[in-house]
Coordinates of C-alpha atoms and ligand atoms in Angstrom, one line a residue:
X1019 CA 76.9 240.6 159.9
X1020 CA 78.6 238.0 161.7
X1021 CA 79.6 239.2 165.2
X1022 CA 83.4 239.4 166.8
X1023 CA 83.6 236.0 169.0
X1024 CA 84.9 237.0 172.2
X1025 CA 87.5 234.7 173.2
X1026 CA 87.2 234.0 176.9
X1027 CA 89.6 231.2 177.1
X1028 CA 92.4 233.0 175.2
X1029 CA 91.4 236.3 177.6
X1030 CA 91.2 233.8 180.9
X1031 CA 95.0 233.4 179.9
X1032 CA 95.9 236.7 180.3
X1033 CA 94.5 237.4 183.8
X1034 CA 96.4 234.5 184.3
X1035 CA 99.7 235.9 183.2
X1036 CA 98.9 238.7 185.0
X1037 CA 98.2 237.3 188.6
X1038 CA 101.3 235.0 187.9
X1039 CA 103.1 238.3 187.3
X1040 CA 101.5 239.7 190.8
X1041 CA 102.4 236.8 192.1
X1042 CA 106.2 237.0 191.5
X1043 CA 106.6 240.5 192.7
X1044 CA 104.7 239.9 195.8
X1045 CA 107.4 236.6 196.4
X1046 CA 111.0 239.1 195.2
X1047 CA 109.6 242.1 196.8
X1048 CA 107.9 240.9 200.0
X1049 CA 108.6 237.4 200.4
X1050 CA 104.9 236.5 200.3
X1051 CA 103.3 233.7 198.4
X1052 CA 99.8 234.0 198.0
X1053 CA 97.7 230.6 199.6
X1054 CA 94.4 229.4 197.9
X1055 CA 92.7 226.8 200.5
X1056 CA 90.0 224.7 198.8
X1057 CA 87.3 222.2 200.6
X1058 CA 85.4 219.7 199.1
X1059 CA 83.0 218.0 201.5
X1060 CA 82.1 214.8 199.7
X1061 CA 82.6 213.3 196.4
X1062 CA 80.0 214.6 193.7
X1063 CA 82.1 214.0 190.7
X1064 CA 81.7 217.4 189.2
X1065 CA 83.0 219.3 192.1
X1066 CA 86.1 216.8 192.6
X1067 CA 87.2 217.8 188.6
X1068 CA 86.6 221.4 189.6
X1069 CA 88.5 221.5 192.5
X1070 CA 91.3 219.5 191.1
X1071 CA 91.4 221.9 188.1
X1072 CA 91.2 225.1 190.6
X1073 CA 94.5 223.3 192.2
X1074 CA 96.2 223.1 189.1
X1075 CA 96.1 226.4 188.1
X1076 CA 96.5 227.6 191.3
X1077 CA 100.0 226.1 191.7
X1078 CA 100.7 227.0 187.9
X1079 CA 100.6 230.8 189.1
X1080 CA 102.7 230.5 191.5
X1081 CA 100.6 230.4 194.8
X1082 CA 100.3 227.7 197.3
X1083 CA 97.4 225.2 196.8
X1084 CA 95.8 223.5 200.0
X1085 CA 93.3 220.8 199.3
X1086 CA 91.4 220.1 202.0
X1087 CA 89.1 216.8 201.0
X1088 CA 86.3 215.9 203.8
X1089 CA 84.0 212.9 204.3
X1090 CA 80.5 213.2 202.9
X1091 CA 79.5 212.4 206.6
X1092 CA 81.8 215.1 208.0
X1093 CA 79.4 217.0 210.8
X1094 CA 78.7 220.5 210.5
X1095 CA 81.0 221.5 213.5
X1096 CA 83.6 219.7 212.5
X1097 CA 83.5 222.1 209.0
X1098 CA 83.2 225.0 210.9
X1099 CA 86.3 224.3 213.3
X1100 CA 88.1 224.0 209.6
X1101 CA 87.3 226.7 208.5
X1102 CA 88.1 228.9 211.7
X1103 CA 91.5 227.0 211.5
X1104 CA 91.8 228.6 208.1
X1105 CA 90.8 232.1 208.8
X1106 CA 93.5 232.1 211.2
X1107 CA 96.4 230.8 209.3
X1108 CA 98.5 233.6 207.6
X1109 CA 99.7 231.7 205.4
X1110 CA 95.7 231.0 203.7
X1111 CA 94.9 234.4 201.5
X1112 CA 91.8 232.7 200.0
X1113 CA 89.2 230.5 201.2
X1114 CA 87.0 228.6 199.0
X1115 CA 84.3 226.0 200.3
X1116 CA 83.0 224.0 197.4
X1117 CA 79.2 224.1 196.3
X1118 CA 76.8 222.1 196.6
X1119 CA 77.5 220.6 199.6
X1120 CA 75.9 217.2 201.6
X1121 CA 72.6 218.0 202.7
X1122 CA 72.8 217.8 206.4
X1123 CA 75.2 221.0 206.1
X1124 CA 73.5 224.5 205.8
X1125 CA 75.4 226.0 202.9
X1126 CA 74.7 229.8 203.9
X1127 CA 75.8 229.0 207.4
X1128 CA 79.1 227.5 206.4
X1129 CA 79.7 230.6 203.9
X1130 CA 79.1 233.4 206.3
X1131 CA 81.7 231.7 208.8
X1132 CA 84.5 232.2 206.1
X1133 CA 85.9 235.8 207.0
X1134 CA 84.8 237.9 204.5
X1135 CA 88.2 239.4 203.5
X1136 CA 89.2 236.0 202.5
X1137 CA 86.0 235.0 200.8
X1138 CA 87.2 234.8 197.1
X1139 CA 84.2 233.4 196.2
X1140 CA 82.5 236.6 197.2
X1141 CA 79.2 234.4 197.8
X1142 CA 79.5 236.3 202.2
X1143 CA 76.8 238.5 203.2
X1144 CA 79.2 241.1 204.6
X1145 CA 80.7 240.9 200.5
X1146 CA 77.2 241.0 199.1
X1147 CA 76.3 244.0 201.1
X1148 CA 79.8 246.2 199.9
X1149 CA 79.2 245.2 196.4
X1150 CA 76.1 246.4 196.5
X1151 CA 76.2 249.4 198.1
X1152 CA 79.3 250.1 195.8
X1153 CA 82.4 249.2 198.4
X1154 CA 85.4 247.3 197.7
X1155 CA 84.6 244.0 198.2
X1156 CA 85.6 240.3 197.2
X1157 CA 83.5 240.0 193.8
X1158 CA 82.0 236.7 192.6
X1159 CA 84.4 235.2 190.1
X1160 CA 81.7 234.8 187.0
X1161 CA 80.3 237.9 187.4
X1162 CA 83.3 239.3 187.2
X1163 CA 84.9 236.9 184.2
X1164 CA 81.8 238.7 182.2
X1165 CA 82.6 242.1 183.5
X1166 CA 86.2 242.1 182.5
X1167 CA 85.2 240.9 179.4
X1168 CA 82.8 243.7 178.9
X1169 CA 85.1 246.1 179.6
X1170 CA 87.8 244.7 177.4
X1171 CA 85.2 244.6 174.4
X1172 CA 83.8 248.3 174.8
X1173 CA 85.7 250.1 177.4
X1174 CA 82.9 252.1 179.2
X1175 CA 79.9 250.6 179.6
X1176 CA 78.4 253.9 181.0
X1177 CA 74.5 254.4 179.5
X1178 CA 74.3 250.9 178.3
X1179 CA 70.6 249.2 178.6
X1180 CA 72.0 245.6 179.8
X1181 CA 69.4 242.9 180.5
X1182 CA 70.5 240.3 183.0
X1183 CA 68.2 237.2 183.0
X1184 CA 68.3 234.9 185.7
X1185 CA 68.5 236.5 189.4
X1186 CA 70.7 233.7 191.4
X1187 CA 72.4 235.0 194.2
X1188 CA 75.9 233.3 192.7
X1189 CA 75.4 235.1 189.1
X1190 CA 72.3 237.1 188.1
X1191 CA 72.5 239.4 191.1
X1192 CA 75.7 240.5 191.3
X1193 CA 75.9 240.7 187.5
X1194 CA 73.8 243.3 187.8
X1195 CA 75.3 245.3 190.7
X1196 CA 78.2 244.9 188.6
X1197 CA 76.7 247.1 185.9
X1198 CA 75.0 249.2 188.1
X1199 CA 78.1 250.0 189.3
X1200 CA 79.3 250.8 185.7
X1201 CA 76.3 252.9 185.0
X1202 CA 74.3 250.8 183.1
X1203 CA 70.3 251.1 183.0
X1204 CA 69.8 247.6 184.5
X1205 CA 66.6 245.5 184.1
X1206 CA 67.2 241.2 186.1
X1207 CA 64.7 239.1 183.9
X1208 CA 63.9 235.7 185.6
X1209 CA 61.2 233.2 185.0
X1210 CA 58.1 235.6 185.7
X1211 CA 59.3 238.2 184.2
X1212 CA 56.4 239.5 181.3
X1213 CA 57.5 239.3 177.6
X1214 CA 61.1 238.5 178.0
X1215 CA 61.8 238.3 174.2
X1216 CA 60.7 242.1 174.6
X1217 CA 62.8 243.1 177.3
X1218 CA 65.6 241.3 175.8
X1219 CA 64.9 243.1 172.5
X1220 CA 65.8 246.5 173.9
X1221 CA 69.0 245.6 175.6
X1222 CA 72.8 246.7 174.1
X1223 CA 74.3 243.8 176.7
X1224 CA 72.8 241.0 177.2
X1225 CA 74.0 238.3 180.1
X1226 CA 72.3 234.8 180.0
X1227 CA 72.4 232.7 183.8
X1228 CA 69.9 230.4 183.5
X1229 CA 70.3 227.1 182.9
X1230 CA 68.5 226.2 179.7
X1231 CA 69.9 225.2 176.6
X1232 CA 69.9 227.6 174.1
X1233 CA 66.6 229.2 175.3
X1234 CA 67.6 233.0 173.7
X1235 CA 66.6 232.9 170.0
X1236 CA 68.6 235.1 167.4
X1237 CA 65.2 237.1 167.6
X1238 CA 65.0 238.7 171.1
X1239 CA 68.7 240.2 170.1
X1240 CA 69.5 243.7 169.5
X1241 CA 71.3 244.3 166.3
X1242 CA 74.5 245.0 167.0
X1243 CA 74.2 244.0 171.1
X1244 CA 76.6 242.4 173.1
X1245 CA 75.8 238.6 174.2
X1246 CA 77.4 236.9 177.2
X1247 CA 76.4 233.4 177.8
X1248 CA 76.9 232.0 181.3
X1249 CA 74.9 228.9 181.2
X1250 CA 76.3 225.6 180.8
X1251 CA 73.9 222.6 179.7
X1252 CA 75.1 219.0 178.7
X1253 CA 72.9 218.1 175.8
X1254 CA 72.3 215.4 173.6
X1255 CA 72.4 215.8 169.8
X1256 CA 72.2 213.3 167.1
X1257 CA 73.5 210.5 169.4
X1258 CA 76.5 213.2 170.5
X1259 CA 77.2 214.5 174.2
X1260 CA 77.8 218.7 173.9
X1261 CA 78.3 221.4 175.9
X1262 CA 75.8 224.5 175.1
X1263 CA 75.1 227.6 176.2
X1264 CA 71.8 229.7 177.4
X1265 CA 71.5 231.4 174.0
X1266 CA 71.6 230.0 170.5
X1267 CA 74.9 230.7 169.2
X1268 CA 75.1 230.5 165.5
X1269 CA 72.2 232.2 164.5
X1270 CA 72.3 234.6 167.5
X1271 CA 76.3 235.4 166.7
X1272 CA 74.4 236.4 163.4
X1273 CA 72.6 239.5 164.5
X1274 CA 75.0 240.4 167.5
X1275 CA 77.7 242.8 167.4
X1276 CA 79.8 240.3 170.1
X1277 CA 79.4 237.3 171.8
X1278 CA 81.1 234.9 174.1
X1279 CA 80.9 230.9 172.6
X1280 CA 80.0 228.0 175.1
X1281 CA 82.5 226.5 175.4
X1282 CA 85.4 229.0 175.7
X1283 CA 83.5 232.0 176.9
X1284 CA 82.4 232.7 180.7
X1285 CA 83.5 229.4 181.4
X1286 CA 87.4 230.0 181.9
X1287 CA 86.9 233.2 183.2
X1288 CA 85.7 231.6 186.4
X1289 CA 88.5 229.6 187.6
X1290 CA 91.1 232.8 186.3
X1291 CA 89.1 235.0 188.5
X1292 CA 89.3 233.1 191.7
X1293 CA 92.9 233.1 191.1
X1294 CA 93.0 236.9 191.0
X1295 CA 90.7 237.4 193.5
X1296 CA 93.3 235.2 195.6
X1297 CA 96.1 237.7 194.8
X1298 CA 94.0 240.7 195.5
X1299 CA 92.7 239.5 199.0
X1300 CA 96.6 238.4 199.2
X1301 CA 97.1 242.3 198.8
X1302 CA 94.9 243.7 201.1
X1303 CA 95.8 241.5 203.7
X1304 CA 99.4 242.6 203.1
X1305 CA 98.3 246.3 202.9
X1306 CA 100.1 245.9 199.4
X1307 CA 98.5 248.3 196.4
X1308 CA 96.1 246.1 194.6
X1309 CA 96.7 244.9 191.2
X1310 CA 95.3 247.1 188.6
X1311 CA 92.3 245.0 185.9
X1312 CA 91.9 242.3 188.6
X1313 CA 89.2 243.7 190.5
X1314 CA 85.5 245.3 190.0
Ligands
NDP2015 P1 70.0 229.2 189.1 O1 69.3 228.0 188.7 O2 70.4 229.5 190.5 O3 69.2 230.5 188.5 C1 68.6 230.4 187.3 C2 67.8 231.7 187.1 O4 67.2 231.6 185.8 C3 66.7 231.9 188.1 O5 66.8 233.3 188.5 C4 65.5 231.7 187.3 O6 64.4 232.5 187.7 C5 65.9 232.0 185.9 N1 65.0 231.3 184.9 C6 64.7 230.1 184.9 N2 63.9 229.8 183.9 C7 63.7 231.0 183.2 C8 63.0 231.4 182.1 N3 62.2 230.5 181.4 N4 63.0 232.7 181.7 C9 63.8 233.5 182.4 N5 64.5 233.2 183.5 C10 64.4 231.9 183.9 O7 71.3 229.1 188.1 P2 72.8 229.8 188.2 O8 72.6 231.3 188.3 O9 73.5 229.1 189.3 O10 73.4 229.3 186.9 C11 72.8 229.7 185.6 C12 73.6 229.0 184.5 O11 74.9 229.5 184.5 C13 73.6 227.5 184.6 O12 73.7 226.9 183.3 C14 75.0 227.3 185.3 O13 75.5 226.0 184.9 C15 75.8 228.3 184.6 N6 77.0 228.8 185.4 C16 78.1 228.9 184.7 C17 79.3 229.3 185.4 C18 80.5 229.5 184.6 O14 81.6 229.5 185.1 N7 80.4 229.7 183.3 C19 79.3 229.6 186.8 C20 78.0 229.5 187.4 C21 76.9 229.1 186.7 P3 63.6 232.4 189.1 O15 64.5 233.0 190.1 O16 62.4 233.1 188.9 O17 63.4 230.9 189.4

């Protein structure tokens, strides 16, 4: 039985509708527009068409964009005094430093000085410790793209066996804190993890972060389960450049009850969750009632 596709680009669009909804209100209602500050330090092409796409959409909802573009050589201190200059300004809801960045700069460092109320990345320490001992807290944006998704798709997800593989601190981690926190039985596979076609085998969700082309055969899945792929690869095939997930779509989609396609999946969840992580920090700062099916 072919399974239900689970259209994250389409779904990425209504979380956008919604925080652009949010966003109105909190302008006619309080005079308040929410502020999204991005920094790139450097030029890695991949984070400068990220960042220009997080700016795009960021102004298409109605908030205020603030590109801040630094030198590749740009000294630690000077990044820090930026970012302090940042968590000071009223106007800035949302602060988002993007990753990887120049060598000489120590990324966990630069992260923790972001305030944590502002972090909509949710990558702070003071973030990773509410989320996981099951406060409000700014959630990472792909782990929660996959959780809304989830949600969406089954409404509770209480009981489920979900297998997370891949344990990164941006991803597999809170992934799993996530379903923890929906009462899932929880297992994080990662590269020595024993028999992972077996552990995969006895999961109802299954979330793939890491990083290798269609490494999950339609064997390790669950009839019936539900696949979320988070990996993006760029692969070569038959003299063609594509985009392709962690898992093997066609003939996995075969055996699954749903799954997310790469790309069009996780992917556009990402960039529609920062945005409405934005609004909701924009909300707390505000001491404004949150918007409902934006957060954790
Ligand atoms: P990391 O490289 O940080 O983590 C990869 C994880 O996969 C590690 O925990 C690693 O285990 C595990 N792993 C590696 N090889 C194996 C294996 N053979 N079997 C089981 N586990 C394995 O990656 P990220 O979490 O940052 O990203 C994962 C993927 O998701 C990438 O393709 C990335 O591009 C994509 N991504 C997509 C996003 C989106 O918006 N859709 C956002 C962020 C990431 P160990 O810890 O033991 O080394």
């Amino acid at each position: 039985m072919a399974a239900n596709i689970i259209d994250g680009k389409a779904f990425a669009a209504t979380v956008r509708e919604k925080v652009a909804g949010h966003v109105t209100r909190l302008k006619e209602e309080h005079g308040i527009t929410p502020g999204l500050a991005v920094v790139l330090v450097g030029e890695d092409p991949a984070s400068q068409v990220y960042v220009r796409s997080k700016g795009k959409q960021t102004v298409e909802v109605g908030m205020n964009s603030f590109e801040h573009k630094l030198d590749a050589a740009t000294s630690e201190a000077d990044l820090l005094a930026l970012i302090d200059q940042l968590n000071n300004d009223p106007t800035v809801h949302g602060i988002l430093v993007q990753m990887p960045l120049p060598k000489h700069l120590d990324e966990d460092l630069v992260i923790n000085s972001i305030a944590p109320q502002k972090d909509v990345d949710g990558f702070h320490i003071s973030n990773v410790g509410l989320l996981a001992t099951g406060q409000k807290s700014m959630v990472p944006c792909t782990p929660l793209g996959c959780l809304m998704m989830l949600r969406d798709y089954h409404g509770s997800l209480s009981g489920m066996d979900a297998v997370v593989i891949g344990r990164s601190n941006i991803v597999g981690k809170p992934m799993a804190q996530l379903l923890l926190g929906e009462s899932c039985t929880v297992t994080i596979a990662h590269s020595r993890t024993k028999d992972l076609p077996d552990v995969v085998r006895r999961a109802d969700i299954v979330v793939a972060a890491v990083g290798r082309p269609e490494m999950v055969p339609a064997d390790w899945i669950k009839e019936g389960a539900t696949v979320i792929d988070v990996g993006i690869n760029r692969i070569e095939r038959d003299g063609k450049k594509k985009l392709v997930g962690d898992v093997d779509f066609a003939p996995c989609a075969e055996r699954a009850g749903a799954i997310t396609p790469v790309p069009g999946g996780v992917g556009p969840m990402t960039i529609a969750c920062l945005l409405a992580n934005t609004v909701t920090a924009c909300c707390r700062a505000n001491n404004l009632a949150e918007p409902e099916g934006l957060t954790a």
